[in-house]
Short mmCIF file of C-alpha atoms and ligand atoms in Angstrom, two decimals:
data_model
loop_
_atom_site.label_atom_id
_atom_site.label_comp_id
_atom_site.label_asym_id
_atom_site.label_seq_id
_atom_site.Cartn_x
_atom_site.Cartn_y
_atom_site.Cartn_z
CA MET A 1 0.00 0.00 0.00
CA THR A 2 1.25 3.47 -0.83
CA THR A 3 0.15 7.03 -0.50
CA ALA A 4 3.30 8.42 -2.07
CA THR A 5 3.99 9.42 -5.67
CA GLU A 6 4.11 6.48 -8.07
CA PRO A 7 7.16 5.61 -10.17
CA ALA A 8 7.39 6.92 -13.74
CA ALA A 9 4.98 5.37 -16.23
CA ALA A 10 5.98 2.10 -17.88
CA SER A 11 5.46 2.28 -21.64
CA ALA A 12 3.21 -0.81 -21.60
CA ASP A 13 0.71 0.81 -19.24
CA VAL A 14 -2.76 1.16 -20.74
CA LEU A 15 -3.37 4.25 -18.64
CA SER A 16 -0.90 6.41 -16.80
CA VAL A 17 -1.97 9.49 -14.86
CA ARG A 18 0.69 11.54 -13.08
CA GLN A 19 0.18 14.47 -10.72
CA LEU A 20 -3.17 15.30 -12.29
CA HIS A 21 -4.97 18.48 -11.29
CA ALA A 22 -8.44 18.70 -12.82
CA GLY A 23 -11.65 20.64 -12.38
CA HIS A 24 -14.40 22.68 -13.93
CA GLY A 25 -14.39 26.21 -15.31
CA GLY A 26 -11.05 27.13 -13.74
CA LEU A 27 -11.94 25.63 -10.35
CA THR A 28 -9.57 22.84 -9.29
CA VAL A 29 -11.43 19.95 -7.63
CA VAL A 30 -8.82 17.18 -8.02
CA ARG A 31 -5.16 17.53 -7.01
CA ASP A 32 -2.01 15.40 -7.41
CA VAL A 33 -3.75 12.24 -8.54
CA ASP A 34 -1.64 9.34 -9.81
CA LEU A 35 -3.25 6.30 -11.43
CA THR A 36 -1.93 3.33 -13.35
CA VAL A 37 -3.91 0.71 -15.25
CA ARG A 38 -1.92 -2.18 -16.69
CA PRO A 39 -3.05 -4.56 -19.45
CA GLY A 40 -5.90 -6.84 -18.43
CA GLU A 41 -6.18 -5.23 -15.00
CA ILE A 42 -9.36 -4.01 -13.30
CA VAL A 43 -8.71 -0.92 -11.21
CA ALA A 44 -11.38 0.43 -8.85
CA LEU A 45 -11.58 4.17 -8.22
CA LEU A 46 -13.37 4.64 -4.91
CA GLY A 47 -14.41 7.58 -2.80
CA PRO A 48 -17.36 9.44 -1.34
CA ASN A 49 -19.83 11.59 -3.28
CA GLY A 50 -18.19 14.71 -4.63
CA ALA A 51 -14.65 13.33 -4.22
CA GLY A 52 -13.81 13.98 -7.87
CA LYS A 53 -14.12 10.51 -9.43
CA THR A 54 -16.25 11.56 -12.40
CA THR A 55 -14.04 14.60 -12.94
CA ILE A 56 -11.03 12.27 -13.22
CA LEU A 57 -12.74 9.94 -15.72
CA LYS A 58 -13.95 12.85 -17.87
CA THR A 59 -10.46 14.34 -17.92
CA ILE A 60 -8.94 11.00 -18.96
CA ALA A 61 -11.59 10.73 -21.70
CA GLY A 62 -10.64 14.20 -22.96
CA LEU A 63 -14.06 15.65 -22.16
CA LEU A 64 -12.41 18.10 -19.73
CA PRO A 65 -8.95 19.65 -20.11
CA ALA A 66 -6.39 18.72 -17.44
CA ILE A 67 -5.35 21.77 -15.40
CA GLN A 68 -1.92 20.29 -14.65
CA GLY A 69 -0.16 16.93 -14.84
CA LYS A 70 0.20 14.22 -17.43
CA ILE A 71 -2.24 11.64 -18.81
CA LEU A 72 -1.26 8.92 -21.25
CA VAL A 73 -3.94 6.63 -22.67
CA MET A 74 -2.30 3.81 -24.63
CA GLY A 75 0.82 5.97 -24.60
CA GLU A 76 -0.86 9.08 -26.03
CA ARG A 77 -2.21 12.27 -24.50
CA PRO A 78 -6.00 12.68 -24.66
CA SER A 79 -7.22 15.04 -27.39
CA VAL A 80 -9.40 17.45 -25.49
CA ARG A 81 -13.01 17.66 -26.73
CA ARG A 82 -12.31 15.18 -29.54
CA PRO A 83 -13.56 12.01 -27.86
CA HIS A 84 -13.89 10.17 -31.19
CA LEU A 85 -10.07 10.14 -31.36
CA ALA A 86 -9.91 8.48 -27.94
CA ALA A 87 -12.39 5.85 -29.14
CA ARG A 88 -10.20 5.18 -32.18
CA ARG A 89 -7.24 4.56 -29.88
CA GLY A 90 -9.26 2.04 -27.89
CA LEU A 91 -10.87 3.98 -25.06
CA ALA A 92 -14.53 3.30 -24.26
CA TYR A 93 -16.22 5.41 -21.59
CA ILE A 94 -19.57 4.57 -20.04
CA PRO A 95 -20.77 7.73 -18.25
CA ASP A 96 -22.94 7.52 -15.15
CA ASP A 97 -26.08 8.40 -17.16
CA ARG A 98 -25.29 5.54 -19.62
CA CYS A 99 -26.04 7.80 -22.60
CA LEU A 100 -28.02 5.31 -24.67
CA PHE A 101 -30.23 6.30 -27.61
CA ALA A 102 -33.60 5.81 -25.88
CA SER A 103 -35.72 5.70 -29.03
CA LEU A 104 -33.47 3.16 -30.78
CA THR A 105 -33.74 -0.56 -30.08
CA THR A 106 -31.09 -2.58 -28.28
CA LEU A 107 -29.85 -3.91 -31.62
CA GLN A 108 -29.82 -0.47 -33.26
CA ASN A 109 -27.79 0.94 -30.36
CA LEU A 110 -25.28 -1.90 -30.77
CA ARG A 111 -25.09 -1.64 -34.57
CA LEU A 112 -24.49 2.09 -34.38
CA ALA A 113 -21.63 1.58 -31.93
CA ALA A 114 -20.17 -1.26 -34.02
CA ARG A 115 -19.97 0.75 -37.25
CA ARG A 116 -16.38 1.89 -36.79
CA THR A 117 -14.93 -1.46 -35.71
CA ARG A 118 -17.33 -3.49 -37.92
CA SER A 119 -17.48 -5.96 -35.09
CA ASP A 120 -20.00 -8.74 -34.86
CA VAL A 121 -22.83 -7.44 -32.70
CA ASP A 122 -24.01 -10.98 -31.88
CA SER A 123 -20.68 -11.79 -30.21
CA VAL A 124 -21.54 -9.64 -27.19
CA PHE A 125 -24.62 -11.78 -26.49
CA ALA A 126 -22.20 -14.51 -25.42
CA TYR A 127 -21.26 -12.29 -22.46
CA LEU A 128 -24.68 -10.73 -21.90
CA PRO A 129 -27.27 -13.32 -23.04
CA GLU A 130 -29.95 -11.40 -21.14
CA LEU A 131 -29.90 -8.83 -23.96
CA GLU A 132 -30.68 -11.21 -26.80
CA PRO A 133 -34.46 -11.42 -26.22
CA LEU A 134 -34.47 -7.62 -25.84
CA ALA A 135 -32.85 -6.99 -29.24
CA LYS A 136 -35.93 -5.31 -30.72
CA ARG A 137 -37.00 -3.39 -27.63
CA GLU A 138 -36.35 0.34 -27.44
CA ALA A 139 -33.52 1.17 -25.05
CA GLY A 140 -35.74 3.68 -23.24
CA LEU A 141 -38.13 0.87 -22.28
CA LEU A 142 -35.44 -1.36 -20.74
CA SER A 143 -35.10 -1.68 -16.97
CA GLY A 144 -32.16 0.04 -15.26
CA GLY A 145 -30.17 -3.19 -15.10
CA GLU A 146 -30.93 -4.01 -18.75
CA GLN A 147 -29.89 -0.51 -19.79
CA GLN A 148 -26.59 -0.89 -17.97
CA MET A 149 -26.03 -4.26 -19.69
CA LEU A 150 -26.69 -2.54 -23.02
CA ALA A 151 -24.25 0.23 -22.10
CA ILE A 152 -21.58 -2.40 -21.41
CA ALA A 153 -22.43 -4.32 -24.58
CA ARG A 154 -22.25 -1.13 -26.61
CA ALA A 155 -18.80 -0.43 -25.20
CA LEU A 156 -17.65 -3.99 -25.95
CA VAL A 157 -18.60 -3.84 -29.65
CA GLN A 158 -16.17 -0.93 -29.91
CA LYS A 159 -13.41 -3.43 -29.06
CA PRO A 160 -11.81 -1.23 -26.41
CA LYS A 161 -8.40 -1.71 -24.86
CA LEU A 162 -9.43 0.44 -21.90
CA LEU A 163 -12.99 0.53 -20.61
CA MET A 164 -13.95 3.22 -18.09
CA ILE A 165 -17.24 2.70 -16.26
CA ASP A 166 -18.71 5.38 -14.00
CA GLU A 167 -21.16 4.16 -11.33
CA MET A 168 -22.69 1.28 -13.20
CA SER A 169 -24.65 0.33 -10.10
CA MET A 170 -26.57 3.59 -9.82
CA GLY A 171 -30.13 2.73 -8.79
CA LEU A 172 -29.62 -1.03 -9.20
CA ALA A 173 -30.17 -3.89 -6.76
CA PRO A 174 -26.96 -5.46 -5.37
CA VAL A 175 -27.73 -8.76 -7.11
CA ILE A 176 -27.67 -6.99 -10.51
CA VAL A 177 -24.50 -5.14 -9.51
CA GLU A 178 -22.83 -8.47 -8.72
CA ARG A 179 -23.87 -9.82 -12.12
CA LEU A 180 -22.52 -6.75 -13.94
CA LEU A 181 -19.24 -6.87 -12.02
CA ALA A 182 -18.87 -10.58 -12.82
CA VAL A 183 -19.30 -9.80 -16.54
CA THR A 184 -16.72 -7.04 -16.18
CA ARG A 185 -14.22 -9.50 -14.70
CA GLN A 186 -15.01 -12.03 -17.43
CA VAL A 187 -14.42 -9.60 -20.32
CA ALA A 188 -11.23 -8.32 -18.68
CA ASP A 189 -9.92 -11.89 -18.47
CA GLU A 190 -11.17 -13.27 -21.78
CA LEU A 191 -10.98 -10.23 -24.06
CA LYS A 192 -7.90 -8.75 -22.34
CA ILE A 193 -9.67 -5.45 -21.74
CA SER A 194 -8.33 -3.20 -19.00
CA VAL A 195 -10.99 -1.58 -16.85
CA LEU A 196 -11.13 1.52 -14.67
CA ILE A 197 -14.30 1.34 -12.64
CA VAL A 198 -15.96 3.83 -10.29
CA GLU A 199 -18.26 1.98 -7.93
CA GLN A 200 -20.18 2.86 -4.77
CA HIS A 201 -20.50 -0.80 -3.73
CA VAL A 202 -16.95 -0.81 -2.35
CA ARG A 203 -16.89 -4.41 -1.11
CA LEU A 204 -18.33 -5.80 -4.35
CA ALA A 205 -15.92 -3.74 -6.44
CA LEU A 206 -12.90 -4.88 -4.42
CA GLY A 207 -14.11 -8.45 -4.88
CA ILE A 208 -13.44 -8.32 -8.64
CA ALA A 209 -10.73 -5.62 -8.90
CA ASP A 210 -6.97 -6.17 -9.00
CA SER A 211 -6.07 -2.85 -7.44
CA ALA A 212 -7.81 0.21 -6.05
CA TYR A 213 -7.37 3.91 -5.41
CA VAL A 214 -9.33 5.89 -2.87
CA ILE A 215 -10.01 9.58 -3.51
CA SER A 216 -11.35 11.90 -0.87
CA HIS A 217 -11.95 15.65 -1.22
CA GLY A 218 -10.07 15.60 -4.54
CA THR A 219 -6.87 13.97 -3.30
CA GLN A 220 -5.67 10.41 -3.29
CA THR A 221 -5.73 8.92 0.19
CA MET A 222 -5.02 5.26 -0.46
CA HIS A 223 -3.68 2.97 -3.15
CA GLY A 224 -2.86 -0.71 -3.16
CA SER A 225 -3.87 -4.16 -4.33
CA ALA A 226 -7.61 -4.82 -3.97
CA GLN A 227 -6.74 -7.15 -1.10
CA GLU A 228 -4.70 -4.49 0.70
CA VAL A 229 -7.38 -1.86 0.27
CA ALA A 230 -10.07 -4.34 1.38
CA GLY A 231 -8.04 -4.67 4.60
CA GLN A 232 -8.79 -0.97 5.22
CA ILE A 233 -12.45 -1.20 4.30
CA GLU A 234 -13.76 0.03 7.63
CA ALA A 235 -11.63 3.17 7.42
CA ILE A 236 -12.88 3.75 3.87
CA GLU A 237 -16.52 3.29 4.80
CA ALA A 238 -16.08 5.57 7.79
CA SER A 239 -14.64 8.26 5.51
CA TYR A 240 -17.75 7.96 3.32
CA LEU A 241 -19.98 8.47 6.35
CA GLY A 242 -17.73 11.26 7.58
CA ASP A 243 -18.23 13.10 4.32
CA ALA A 244 -21.99 12.65 4.52
CA ASN A 245 -21.97 14.03 8.06
CA ASP A 246 -19.79 16.95 6.95
CA ARG A 247 -22.46 17.94 4.44
CA ARG A 248 -25.38 17.92 6.87
CA PRO A 249 -26.75 21.45 7.16
CA GLY A 250 -25.71 23.10 10.38
CA ASN A 251 -22.77 20.75 10.89
CA PRO A 252 -19.63 22.70 11.91
CA GLY A 253 -17.75 20.90 9.11
CA ASP A 254 -20.24 22.10 6.47
CA GLY A 255 -18.33 24.48 4.24
CA GLY A 256 -21.43 25.30 2.17
N1 ATP B 301 -19.77 20.80 -14.36
C1 ATP B 301 -19.34 21.18 -13.17
N2 ATP B 301 -19.13 22.48 -12.88
C2 ATP B 301 -18.68 22.86 -11.66
N3 ATP B 301 -18.37 22.01 -10.66
C3 ATP B 301 -18.56 20.71 -10.90
C4 ATP B 301 -19.05 20.21 -12.15
N4 ATP B 301 -19.14 18.87 -12.07
C5 ATP B 301 -18.72 18.53 -10.84
N5 ATP B 301 -18.37 19.63 -10.14
C6 ATP B 301 -17.86 19.65 -8.75
O1 ATP B 301 -16.65 18.90 -8.72
C7 ATP B 301 -16.57 18.16 -7.50
C8 ATP B 301 -16.30 16.70 -7.85
O2 ATP B 301 -17.43 16.21 -8.53
P1 ATP B 301 -17.44 14.78 -9.21
O3 ATP B 301 -18.71 14.67 -9.97
O4 ATP B 301 -16.17 14.57 -9.95
O5 ATP B 301 -17.47 13.83 -7.93
P2 ATP B 301 -17.74 12.27 -7.82
O6 ATP B 301 -16.65 11.70 -6.97
O7 ATP B 301 -17.93 11.68 -9.16
O8 ATP B 301 -19.10 12.24 -6.98
P3 ATP B 301 -20.34 11.20 -7.05
O9 ATP B 301 -19.90 9.99 -6.28
O10 ATP B 301 -21.44 11.93 -6.36
O11 ATP B 301 -20.63 10.92 -8.49
C9 ATP B 301 -17.87 18.40 -6.76
O12 ATP B 301 -17.62 19.36 -5.76
C10 ATP B 301 -18.80 18.94 -7.81
O13 ATP B 301 -19.73 19.82 -7.27
MG1 MG B 302 -19.52 10.75 -10.09
#
């Protein structure tokens, strides 16, 4: 386990983030973040609400400019506000709102995503057979769990090298979350896809991840193997509760 600065990036790393400062509209919300994702590895990015997890993913995806620091995705810097270039290099990003085309069917969503790679849409049904009977149903009519499966399937047909998933469990029952995490582990192992996953179900995420980083108030507070971080799980969960308490109106720690 380490809280110190990581060594320089190895060229084979799928993702290397060094001393990243990121934020919105000139306001820095994330400071000095280091992250490494190696081939075939699942890395969990954990932390309480508002810690800066989504900000980090968006900056890696090139949807936000980095304020300071260095990001290399498959050895190249993200092209800010040109996310199609990131996709071409092998980055797939599933945002927390899933971003499906609600009026298109499951199959149409998949075919649209598969256009660039010309991949076989049916091949993803091997990993997510639940979607096959839903092929002709509009994405907007699918349940939350089914929509998240479609979001994962849509990312997979893009044949990514690095898959970033933000809060795939939002609003879903733990049993569905477990299923989705198991699929994530399976595709990482069988398709050699590296995964950076943001997940509120900390214990479930650590159960399938190889390593984990904990972010709190925009800075990195913990990093280690999933096993090492799981050994600190009570401290992590307490920090989540601490943050919630800090935000209660009238609490002395409430900065507004
Ligand atoms: N578009 C924006 N403009 C200004 N501030 C923003 C914007 N998006 C996020 N922030 C702020 O940046 C900080 C980090 O937010 P972020 O969404 O990255 O946190 P998070 O860790 O993903 O939280 P959650 O677990 O709730 O999704 C928060 O204080 C938030 O209010
Ligand atoms: Mg978020």
